CSV table of C-alpha atoms in Angstrom, one decimal:
chain,number,residue,atom,x,y,z
I,374,UNK,CA,-78.7,-16.3,-17.6
I,375,UNK,CA,-78.4,-12.2,-17.0
I,376,UNK,CA,-82.2,-12.1,-17.8
I,377,UNK,CA,-82.8,-15.2,-14.8
I,378,UNK,CA,-84.1,-18.0,-17.2
I,379,UNK,CA,-81.0,-20.3,-17.0
I,380,UNK,CA,-78.7,-20.7,-13.8
I,381,UNK,CA,-75.1,-19.5,-14.7
I,382,UNK,CA,-72.6,-21.6,-14.6
I,383,UNK,CA,-68.9,-21.4,-13.6
I,384,UNK,CA,-68.0,-21.5,-17.0
I,385,UNK,CA,-71.0,-18.5,-17.9
I,386,UNK,CA,-69.3,-16.9,-14.9
I,387,UNK,CA,-65.5,-17.1,-15.7
I,388,UNK,CA,-66.9,-16.1,-19.8
I,389,UNK,CA,-68.7,-12.9,-18.3
I,390,UNK,CA,-65.7,-12.2,-16.1
I,391,UNK,CA,-63.5,-11.7,-18.7
I,392,UNK,CA,-65.4,-10.0,-21.6
I,393,UNK,CA,-65.9,-7.7,-18.6
I,394,UNK,CA,-62.0,-7.4,-18.6
I,395,UNK,CA,-61.9,-7.0,-22.6
I,396,UNK,CA,-60.5,-10.3,-22.6
I,397,UNK,CA,-60.9,-13.4,-24.4
I,398,UNK,CA,-62.6,-16.2,-22.6
I,399,UNK,CA,-59.9,-19.5,-22.2
I,400,UNK,CA,-62.5,-21.7,-23.7
I,401,UNK,CA,-63.3,-19.5,-27.2
I,402,UNK,CA,-59.4,-19.9,-27.4
I,403,UNK,CA,-59.7,-23.1,-29.3
I,404,UNK,CA,-60.8,-21.8,-32.9
I,405,UNK,CA,-57.4,-20.0,-33.5
I,406,UNK,CA,-54.5,-18.5,-30.3
I,407,UNK,CA,-54.2,-14.5,-30.6
I,408,UNK,CA,-53.0,-12.4,-28.4
I,409,UNK,CA,-55.5,-9.8,-28.9
I,410,UNK,CA,-57.9,-8.2,-26.6
I,411,UNK,CA,-61.2,-8.9,-26.7
I,412,UNK,CA,-63.0,-6.1,-29.2
I,413,UNK,CA,-60.2,-6.6,-31.4
I,414,UNK,CA,-60.7,-10.5,-31.8
I,415,UNK,CA,-64.4,-10.3,-32.7
I,416,UNK,CA,-63.4,-8.1,-35.2
I,417,UNK,CA,-60.7,-10.1,-36.0
I,418,UNK,CA,-63.0,-13.1,-36.3
I,419,UNK,CA,-65.0,-11.7,-38.5
I,420,UNK,CA,-62.9,-10.4,-40.6
I,421,UNK,CA,-62.2,-14.2,-41.0
I,422,UNK,CA,-65.5,-15.7,-41.0
I,423,UNK,CA,-66.0,-12.4,-43.8
I,424,UNK,CA,-63.0,-13.9,-46.2
I,425,UNK,CA,-64.3,-16.9,-46.0
I,426,UNK,CA,-68.1,-16.5,-47.2
I,427,UNK,CA,-66.2,-14.5,-49.8
I,428,UNK,CA,-64.1,-16.6,-51.1
I,429,UNK,CA,-66.5,-19.3,-50.9
I,430,UNK,CA,-69.6,-17.9,-52.7
I,431,UNK,CA,-67.5,-14.9,-54.5
I,432,UNK,CA,-65.4,-17.7,-56.1
I,433,UNK,CA,-60.7,-17.4,-55.0
I,434,UNK,CA,-59.5,-14.4,-54.0
I,435,UNK,CA,-56.6,-12.3,-56.2
I,436,UNK,CA,-54.6,-11.7,-53.2
I,437,UNK,CA,-54.6,-14.6,-50.1
I,438,UNK,CA,-54.9,-12.9,-46.8
I,439,UNK,CA,-52.8,-15.4,-45.2
I,440,UNK,CA,-53.3,-13.8,-41.2
I,441,UNK,CA,-56.8,-15.3,-41.8
I,442,UNK,CA,-55.9,-19.5,-42.1
I,443,UNK,CA,-55.7,-21.5,-38.9
I,444,UNK,CA,-52.7,-23.5,-40.3
I,445,UNK,CA,-51.3,-21.0,-42.1
I,446,UNK,CA,-48.6,-23.8,-43.3
I,447,UNK,CA,-51.2,-25.7,-45.0
I,448,UNK,CA,-51.5,-23.0,-48.1
I,449,UNK,CA,-48.3,-22.8,-48.5
I,450,UNK,CA,-48.1,-25.8,-49.2
I,451,UNK,CA,-50.8,-26.6,-51.2
I,452,UNK,CA,-49.5,-23.6,-53.6
I,453,UNK,CA,-46.4,-25.3,-53.7
I,454,UNK,CA,-48.2,-28.7,-54.4
I,455,UNK,CA,-50.1,-27.3,-57.7
I,456,UNK,CA,-46.9,-26.2,-58.8
I,457,UNK,CA,-45.1,-29.7,-58.1
I,458,UNK,CA,-48.4,-31.7,-59.9
I,459,UNK,CA,-48.2,-28.6,-62.5
I,460,UNK,CA,-44.5,-30.1,-64.2
I,461,UNK,CA,-45.0,-33.3,-62.6
I,462,UNK,CA,-41.8,-32.7,-60.2
I,463,UNK,CA,-41.1,-33.7,-56.1
I,464,UNK,CA,-42.4,-30.7,-53.4
I,465,UNK,CA,-39.7,-31.7,-52.2
I,466,UNK,CA,-37.9,-30.1,-54.1
I,467,UNK,CA,-38.8,-26.5,-54.2
I,468,UNK,CA,-38.3,-23.3,-52.4
I,469,UNK,CA,-39.8,-19.8,-52.4
I,470,UNK,CA,-39.2,-17.1,-54.9
I,471,UNK,CA,-40.8,-13.4,-53.8
I,472,UNK,CA,-41.5,-10.6,-55.0
I,473,UNK,CA,-43.4,-7.5,-53.4
I,474,UNK,CA,-45.6,-5.5,-54.4
I,475,UNK,CA,-47.8,-2.6,-54.2
I,476,UNK,CA,-51.8,-2.7,-53.9
I,477,UNK,CA,-52.4,0.1,-56.8
I,478,UNK,CA,-52.9,-1.6,-59.9
I,479,UNK,CA,-52.6,-5.4,-58.6
I,480,UNK,CA,-52.4,-7.6,-61.5
I,481,UNK,CA,-54.9,-11.2,-61.4
I,482,UNK,CA,-54.0,-14.1,-59.8
I,483,UNK,CA,-50.5,-14.6,-60.9
I,484,UNK,CA,-50.1,-18.4,-62.8
I,485,UNK,CA,-47.4,-19.5,-60.1
I,486,UNK,CA,-48.3,-19.8,-56.8
I,487,UNK,CA,-49.6,-16.9,-55.0
I,488,UNK,CA,-50.2,-13.3,-54.5
I,489,UNK,CA,-50.2,-13.0,-50.3
I,490,UNK,CA,-51.2,-10.3,-47.6
I,491,UNK,CA,-50.8,-9.3,-44.1
I,492,UNK,CA,-47.9,-9.3,-43.1
I,493,UNK,CA,-46.6,-7.2,-40.4
I,494,UNK,CA,-43.0,-6.6,-39.6
I,495,UNK,CA,-41.6,-5.7,-36.7
I,496,UNK,CA,-37.8,-4.4,-36.2
I,497,UNK,CA,-36.9,-2.5,-39.1
I,498,UNK,CA,-39.0,-0.1,-41.9
I,499,UNK,CA,-39.6,-1.7,-45.5
I,500,UNK,CA,-37.7,0.8,-48.6
I,501,UNK,CA,-41.7,0.0,-51.1
I,502,UNK,CA,-39.8,2.1,-53.3
I,503,UNK,CA,-36.4,-0.2,-53.6
I,504,UNK,CA,-37.9,-3.4,-52.3
I,505,UNK,CA,-35.7,-3.4,-49.4
I,506,UNK,CA,-35.7,-3.2,-45.2
I,507,UNK,CA,-34.2,-0.2,-44.5
I,508,UNK,CA,-33.8,1.3,-40.7
I,509,UNK,CA,-37.7,1.5,-38.7
I,510,UNK,CA,-38.5,4.8,-37.8
I,511,UNK,CA,-37.9,6.3,-33.6
I,512,UNK,CA,-40.3,4.6,-31.7
I,513,UNK,CA,-42.1,2.7,-33.5
I,514,UNK,CA,-42.2,-1.0,-33.6
I,515,UNK,CA,-44.1,-2.2,-36.5
I,516,UNK,CA,-45.7,-1.7,-40.0
I,517,UNK,CA,-47.4,-3.0,-42.3
I,518,UNK,CA,-45.7,-5.3,-45.6
I,519,UNK,CA,-46.9,-4.7,-49.4
I,520,UNK,CA,-48.5,-7.6,-51.4
I,521,UNK,CA,-46.1,-10.6,-51.5
I,522,UNK,CA,-45.5,-12.5,-54.3
I,523,UNK,CA,-45.1,-15.6,-53.2
I,524,UNK,CA,-43.8,-18.1,-55.9
I,525,UNK,CA,-42.5,-22.3,-55.6
I,526,UNK,CA,-39.5,-22.4,-58.2
I,527,UNK,CA,-36.5,-24.8,-57.9
I,528,UNK,CA,-34.1,-23.5,-57.0
I,529,UNK,CA,-35.4,-20.3,-54.9
I,530,UNK,CA,-34.5,-17.2,-54.6
I,531,UNK,CA,-30.6,-18.0,-55.0
I,532,UNK,CA,-30.7,-18.6,-58.8
I,533,UNK,CA,-33.0,-16.5,-59.8
I,534,UNK,CA,-30.9,-13.9,-61.0
I,535,UNK,CA,-27.5,-13.7,-62.0
I,536,UNK,CA,-27.4,-9.9,-60.0
I,537,UNK,CA,-25.8,-9.8,-56.7
I,538,UNK,CA,-28.5,-10.2,-54.0
I,539,UNK,CA,-28.1,-9.9,-50.3
I,540,UNK,CA,-31.0,-11.3,-48.1
I,541,UNK,CA,-32.3,-11.6,-44.6
I,542,UNK,CA,-33.7,-15.0,-43.8
I,543,UNK,CA,-36.9,-13.2,-41.6
I,544,UNK,CA,-38.3,-15.2,-39.9
I,545,UNK,CA,-42.9,-15.8,-39.9
I,546,UNK,CA,-44.4,-16.0,-36.8
I,547,UNK,CA,-48.6,-16.3,-36.3
I,548,UNK,CA,-48.7,-14.0,-33.1
I,549,UNK,CA,-45.6,-11.6,-30.9
I,550,UNK,CA,-44.8,-14.5,-28.4
I,551,UNK,CA,-42.0,-16.4,-30.2
I,552,UNK,CA,-41.3,-19.2,-27.9
I,553,UNK,CA,-44.3,-20.9,-28.0
I,554,UNK,CA,-45.5,-24.2,-26.6
I,555,UNK,CA,-44.9,-27.3,-29.3
I,556,UNK,CA,-49.3,-27.0,-29.2
I,557,UNK,CA,-49.4,-23.6,-30.2
I,558,UNK,CA,-46.4,-23.4,-32.1
I,559,UNK,CA,-45.6,-19.4,-33.8
I,560,UNK,CA,-42.6,-20.0,-36.3
I,561,UNK,CA,-44.7,-20.7,-39.9
I,562,UNK,CA,-41.7,-20.1,-42.0
I,563,UNK,CA,-38.9,-17.7,-43.4
I,564,UNK,CA,-39.1,-15.2,-45.7
I,565,UNK,CA,-36.1,-13.9,-47.8
I,566,UNK,CA,-35.7,-10.3,-47.4
I,567,UNK,CA,-33.8,-8.2,-49.8
I,568,UNK,CA,-31.7,-5.2,-47.9
I,569,UNK,CA,-28.8,-3.6,-48.6
I,570,UNK,CA,-25.3,-4.8,-48.7
I,571,UNK,CA,-24.0,-2.4,-45.3
I,572,UNK,CA,-26.8,-4.4,-43.2
I,573,UNK,CA,-26.6,-7.7,-43.9
I,574,UNK,CA,-28.5,-10.7,-42.8
I,575,UNK,CA,-26.1,-10.7,-39.0
I,576,UNK,CA,-28.0,-6.2,-39.3
I,577,UNK,CA,-31.4,-7.5,-38.5
I,578,UNK,CA,-30.7,-10.7,-36.6
I,579,UNK,CA,-29.5,-8.7,-33.9
I,580,UNK,CA,-32.1,-6.1,-34.7
I,581,UNK,CA,-34.3,-9.8,-34.0
I,582,UNK,CA,-36.0,-8.4,-37.2
I,583,UNK,CA,-39.1,-10.3,-37.8
I,584,UNK,CA,-42.0,-11.1,-39.9
I,585,UNK,CA,-45.6,-11.3,-37.8
I,586,UNK,CA,-49.3,-13.0,-39.1
I,587,UNK,CA,-51.0,-11.0,-36.6
I,588,UNK,CA,-50.2,-8.2,-33.2
I,589,UNK,CA,-51.1,-8.0,-29.3
I,590,UNK,CA,-54.0,-5.1,-30.3
Protein backbone atom coordinates (compact mmCIF):
# COMPACT_ATOMS: atom_id res chain seq x y z
CA UNK A 1 0.00 0.00 0.00
CA UNK A 2 2.83 2.44 0.83
CA UNK A 3 4.49 1.61 -2.50
CA UNK A 4 1.30 2.46 -4.37
CA UNK A 5 0.88 -1.10 -5.64
CA UNK A 6 -2.50 -1.60 -3.94
CA UNK A 7 -5.21 0.68 -2.63
CA UNK A 8 -5.08 1.42 1.08
CA UNK A 9 -8.38 0.34 2.54
CA UNK A 10 -9.91 1.67 5.73
CA UNK A 11 -8.73 -1.45 7.60
CA UNK A 12 -5.14 -1.03 6.38
CA UNK A 13 -5.22 2.64 7.34
CA UNK A 14 -6.35 1.74 10.87
CA UNK A 15 -3.52 -0.80 11.13
CA UNK A 16 -0.97 1.79 9.96
CA UNK A 17 -2.28 4.37 12.45
CA UNK A 18 -2.09 1.86 15.31
CA UNK A 19 1.46 0.85 14.45
CA UNK A 20 2.46 4.52 14.19
CA UNK A 21 1.17 5.01 17.75
CA UNK A 22 2.95 1.85 18.97
CA UNK A 23 -0.39 0.15 19.62
CA UNK A 24 -1.47 -3.36 18.65
CA UNK A 25 -4.04 -3.10 15.81
CA UNK A 26 -7.48 -4.11 17.05
CA UNK A 27 -7.88 -6.57 14.16
CA UNK A 28 -4.81 -8.48 15.41
CA UNK A 29 -6.02 -8.90 18.99
CA UNK A 30 -8.00 -12.04 18.14
CA UNK A 31 -4.76 -13.99 18.68
CA UNK A 32 -4.57 -13.38 22.43
CA UNK A 33 -5.39 -10.50 24.73
CA UNK A 34 -2.54 -8.28 25.83
CA UNK A 35 -2.00 -4.79 27.23
CA UNK A 36 1.50 -4.49 25.77
CA UNK A 37 2.62 -1.83 23.31
CA UNK A 38 3.12 -2.89 19.70
CA UNK A 39 6.90 -3.36 20.01
CA UNK A 40 6.60 -5.42 23.19
CA UNK A 41 3.70 -7.41 21.73
CA UNK A 42 5.79 -8.39 18.68
CA UNK A 43 8.63 -9.53 20.98
CA UNK A 44 6.16 -11.52 23.06
CA UNK A 45 4.61 -13.07 19.95
CA UNK A 46 8.03 -14.16 18.64
CA UNK A 47 8.83 -15.66 22.03
CA UNK A 48 5.58 -17.65 21.95
CA UNK A 49 6.27 -18.91 18.42
CA UNK A 50 9.82 -19.97 19.34
CA UNK A 51 8.57 -21.72 22.49
CA UNK A 52 6.09 -23.79 20.49
CA UNK A 53 8.61 -24.42 17.69
CA UNK A 54 11.21 -25.74 20.14
CA UNK A 55 8.58 -27.97 21.72
CA UNK A 56 7.57 -29.35 18.31
CA UNK A 57 11.08 -29.95 16.94
CA UNK A 58 13.25 -30.46 20.04
CA UNK A 59 10.81 -32.28 22.30
CA UNK A 60 8.83 -31.47 25.42
CA UNK A 61 10.57 -28.86 27.59
CA UNK A 62 11.60 -29.54 31.18
CA UNK A 63 10.13 -26.18 32.21
CA UNK A 64 6.93 -24.84 30.65
CA UNK A 65 6.51 -21.13 29.99
CA UNK A 66 2.87 -20.96 31.09
CA UNK A 67 2.51 -17.35 29.92
CA UNK A 68 3.03 -18.55 26.36
CA UNK A 69 -0.22 -20.53 26.30
CA UNK A 70 -3.36 -18.95 24.89
CA UNK A 71 -5.41 -21.08 27.30
CA UNK A 72 -3.25 -21.76 30.39
CA UNK A 73 -6.07 -23.56 32.19
CA UNK A 74 -6.15 -26.10 29.37
CA UNK A 75 -2.52 -26.89 30.14
CA UNK A 76 -3.09 -27.28 33.90
CA UNK A 77 -6.12 -29.50 33.27
CA UNK A 78 -4.06 -31.71 30.96
CA UNK A 79 -1.37 -32.07 33.66
CA UNK A 80 -4.02 -33.24 36.14
CA UNK A 81 -5.51 -35.63 33.58
CA UNK A 82 -2.13 -37.34 33.09
CA UNK A 83 -1.80 -37.92 36.84
CA UNK A 84 -5.41 -39.10 37.13
CA UNK A 85 -4.96 -41.70 34.39
CA UNK A 86 -1.67 -42.87 35.89
CA UNK A 87 -3.31 -43.96 39.16
CA UNK A 88 -6.83 -44.55 37.87
CA UNK A 89 -8.53 -41.81 39.89
CA UNK A 90 -11.10 -39.22 38.92
CA UNK A 91 -9.63 -35.84 38.00
CA UNK A 92 -12.18 -34.19 40.31
CA UNK A 93 -10.33 -35.58 43.34
CA UNK A 94 -7.09 -33.78 42.48
CA UNK A 95 -5.84 -30.46 43.76
CA UNK A 96 -2.31 -29.02 43.66
CA UNK A 97 0.81 -28.88 45.75
CA UNK A 98 3.46 -26.29 44.90
CA UNK A 99 7.22 -26.34 45.30
CA UNK A 100 9.54 -23.48 44.38
CA UNK A 101 12.95 -23.69 42.68
CA UNK A 102 15.57 -21.39 41.26
CA UNK A 103 16.90 -21.62 37.71
CA UNK A 104 20.27 -22.95 38.89
CA UNK A 105 20.73 -26.72 38.79
CA UNK A 106 17.20 -27.37 37.60
CA UNK A 107 16.46 -31.10 37.56
CA UNK A 108 14.94 -32.92 34.63
CA UNK A 109 11.20 -32.96 34.06
CA UNK A 110 9.40 -34.21 37.20
CA UNK A 111 7.71 -37.65 37.22
CA UNK A 112 4.43 -35.99 38.23
CA UNK A 113 3.18 -32.55 37.36
CA UNK A 114 5.13 -29.85 35.56
CA UNK A 115 7.72 -27.17 36.20
CA UNK A 116 6.24 -23.78 35.33
CA UNK A 117 7.81 -20.38 34.74
CA UNK A 118 6.61 -17.01 33.45
CA UNK A 119 4.70 -15.70 36.49
CA UNK A 120 5.10 -12.28 38.11
CA UNK A 121 4.21 -11.33 41.66
CA UNK A 122 2.33 -8.07 42.20
CA UNK A 123 1.96 -6.41 45.59
CA UNK A 124 4.56 -8.57 47.33
CA UNK A 125 8.12 -9.86 47.01
CA UNK A 126 9.26 -13.47 46.96
CA UNK A 127 11.87 -14.42 49.56
CA UNK A 128 13.80 -17.11 47.65
CA UNK A 129 15.88 -18.13 50.66
CA UNK A 130 12.81 -19.00 52.76
CA UNK A 131 10.28 -19.54 49.96
CA UNK A 132 7.77 -17.15 51.47
CA UNK A 133 6.02 -13.88 50.67
CA UNK A 134 7.54 -10.71 52.12
CA UNK A 135 6.89 -7.00 51.84
CA UNK A 136 7.95 -5.48 48.49
CA UNK A 137 10.60 -2.82 48.15
CA UNK A 138 9.48 0.80 47.95
CA UNK A 139 8.19 1.87 44.52
CA UNK A 140 8.60 -1.63 43.07
CA UNK A 141 5.38 -3.34 42.08
CA UNK A 142 6.37 -6.52 40.22
CA UNK A 143 8.82 -9.36 40.83
CA UNK A 144 9.52 -12.40 38.66
CA UNK A 145 8.60 -15.63 40.40
CA UNK A 146 10.96 -18.63 40.50
CA UNK A 147 10.21 -21.92 38.78
CA UNK A 148 7.14 -23.51 40.40
CA UNK A 149 6.43 -27.22 40.46
CA UNK A 150 2.71 -27.73 39.85
CA UNK A 151 2.12 -31.22 41.22
CA UNK A 152 -1.35 -32.79 41.08
CA UNK A 153 -2.18 -34.55 44.31
CA UNK A 154 -5.13 -35.78 46.29
CA UNK A 155 -5.26 -33.56 49.35
CA UNK A 156 -3.29 -30.48 48.33
CA UNK A 157 -0.78 -28.37 50.26
CA UNK A 158 -2.79 -28.48 53.47
CA UNK A 159 -2.26 -32.26 53.75
CA UNK A 160 1.21 -32.45 52.23
CA UNK A 161 3.01 -31.98 55.54
CA UNK A 162 2.32 -32.35 59.22
CA UNK A 163 3.98 -28.99 59.79
CA UNK A 164 1.71 -26.01 60.22
CA UNK A 165 2.26 -23.71 57.24
CA UNK A 166 0.40 -20.47 56.59
CA UNK A 167 -0.69 -20.10 52.98
CA UNK A 168 -2.10 -17.24 50.96
CA UNK A 169 -4.50 -18.46 48.28
CA UNK A 170 -3.10 -16.17 45.61
CA UNK A 171 -5.19 -15.47 42.50
CA UNK A 172 -3.41 -15.71 39.16
CA UNK A 173 -4.45 -13.49 36.25
CA UNK A 174 -3.57 -13.64 32.58
CA UNK A 175 -3.02 -9.87 32.31
CA UNK A 176 -2.99 -6.89 34.72
CA UNK A 177 -6.69 -5.99 34.34
CA UNK A 178 -8.39 -8.25 36.87
CA UNK A 179 -12.04 -7.39 36.19
CA UNK A 180 -12.05 -8.57 32.58
CA UNK A 181 -15.14 -9.25 30.45
CA UNK A 182 -16.50 -12.78 30.22
CA UNK A 183 -15.26 -13.10 26.64
CA UNK A 184 -11.67 -12.34 27.73
CA UNK A 185 -11.39 -13.72 31.29
CA UNK A 186 -8.28 -12.67 33.15
CA UNK A 187 -8.56 -14.88 36.25
CA UNK A 188 -7.02 -18.31 35.69
CA UNK A 189 -6.57 -20.16 39.00
CA UNK A 190 -5.25 -19.91 42.57
CA UNK A 191 -1.73 -20.78 43.75
CA UNK A 192 -1.02 -21.43 47.44
CA UNK A 193 1.94 -19.25 48.41
CA UNK A 194 3.58 -19.76 51.83
CA UNK A 195 3.73 -16.69 54.05
CA UNK A 196 4.89 -15.77 57.53
CA UNK A 197 2.53 -16.32 60.45
CA UNK A 198 2.44 -12.60 61.27
CA UNK A 199 1.51 -11.83 57.64
CA UNK A 200 -1.37 -14.22 57.02
CA UNK A 201 -3.73 -14.39 54.07
CA UNK A 202 -5.77 -11.34 55.16
CA UNK A 203 -2.58 -9.29 55.21
CA UNK A 204 -1.92 -10.01 51.53
CA UNK A 205 -5.59 -9.74 50.52
CA UNK A 206 -5.60 -6.14 51.76
CA UNK A 207 -2.55 -5.45 49.60
CA UNK A 208 -4.17 -6.93 46.52
CA UNK A 209 -1.31 -9.40 46.07
CA UNK A 210 -1.67 -11.47 42.92
CA UNK A 211 0.23 -13.43 40.30
CA UNK A 212 0.29 -12.19 36.70
CA UNK A 213 1.17 -14.07 33.52
CA UNK A 214 2.06 -10.89 31.67
CA UNK A 215 2.80 -7.26 32.42
CA UNK A 216 1.65 -4.17 30.61
CA UNK A 217 5.04 -3.65 29.00
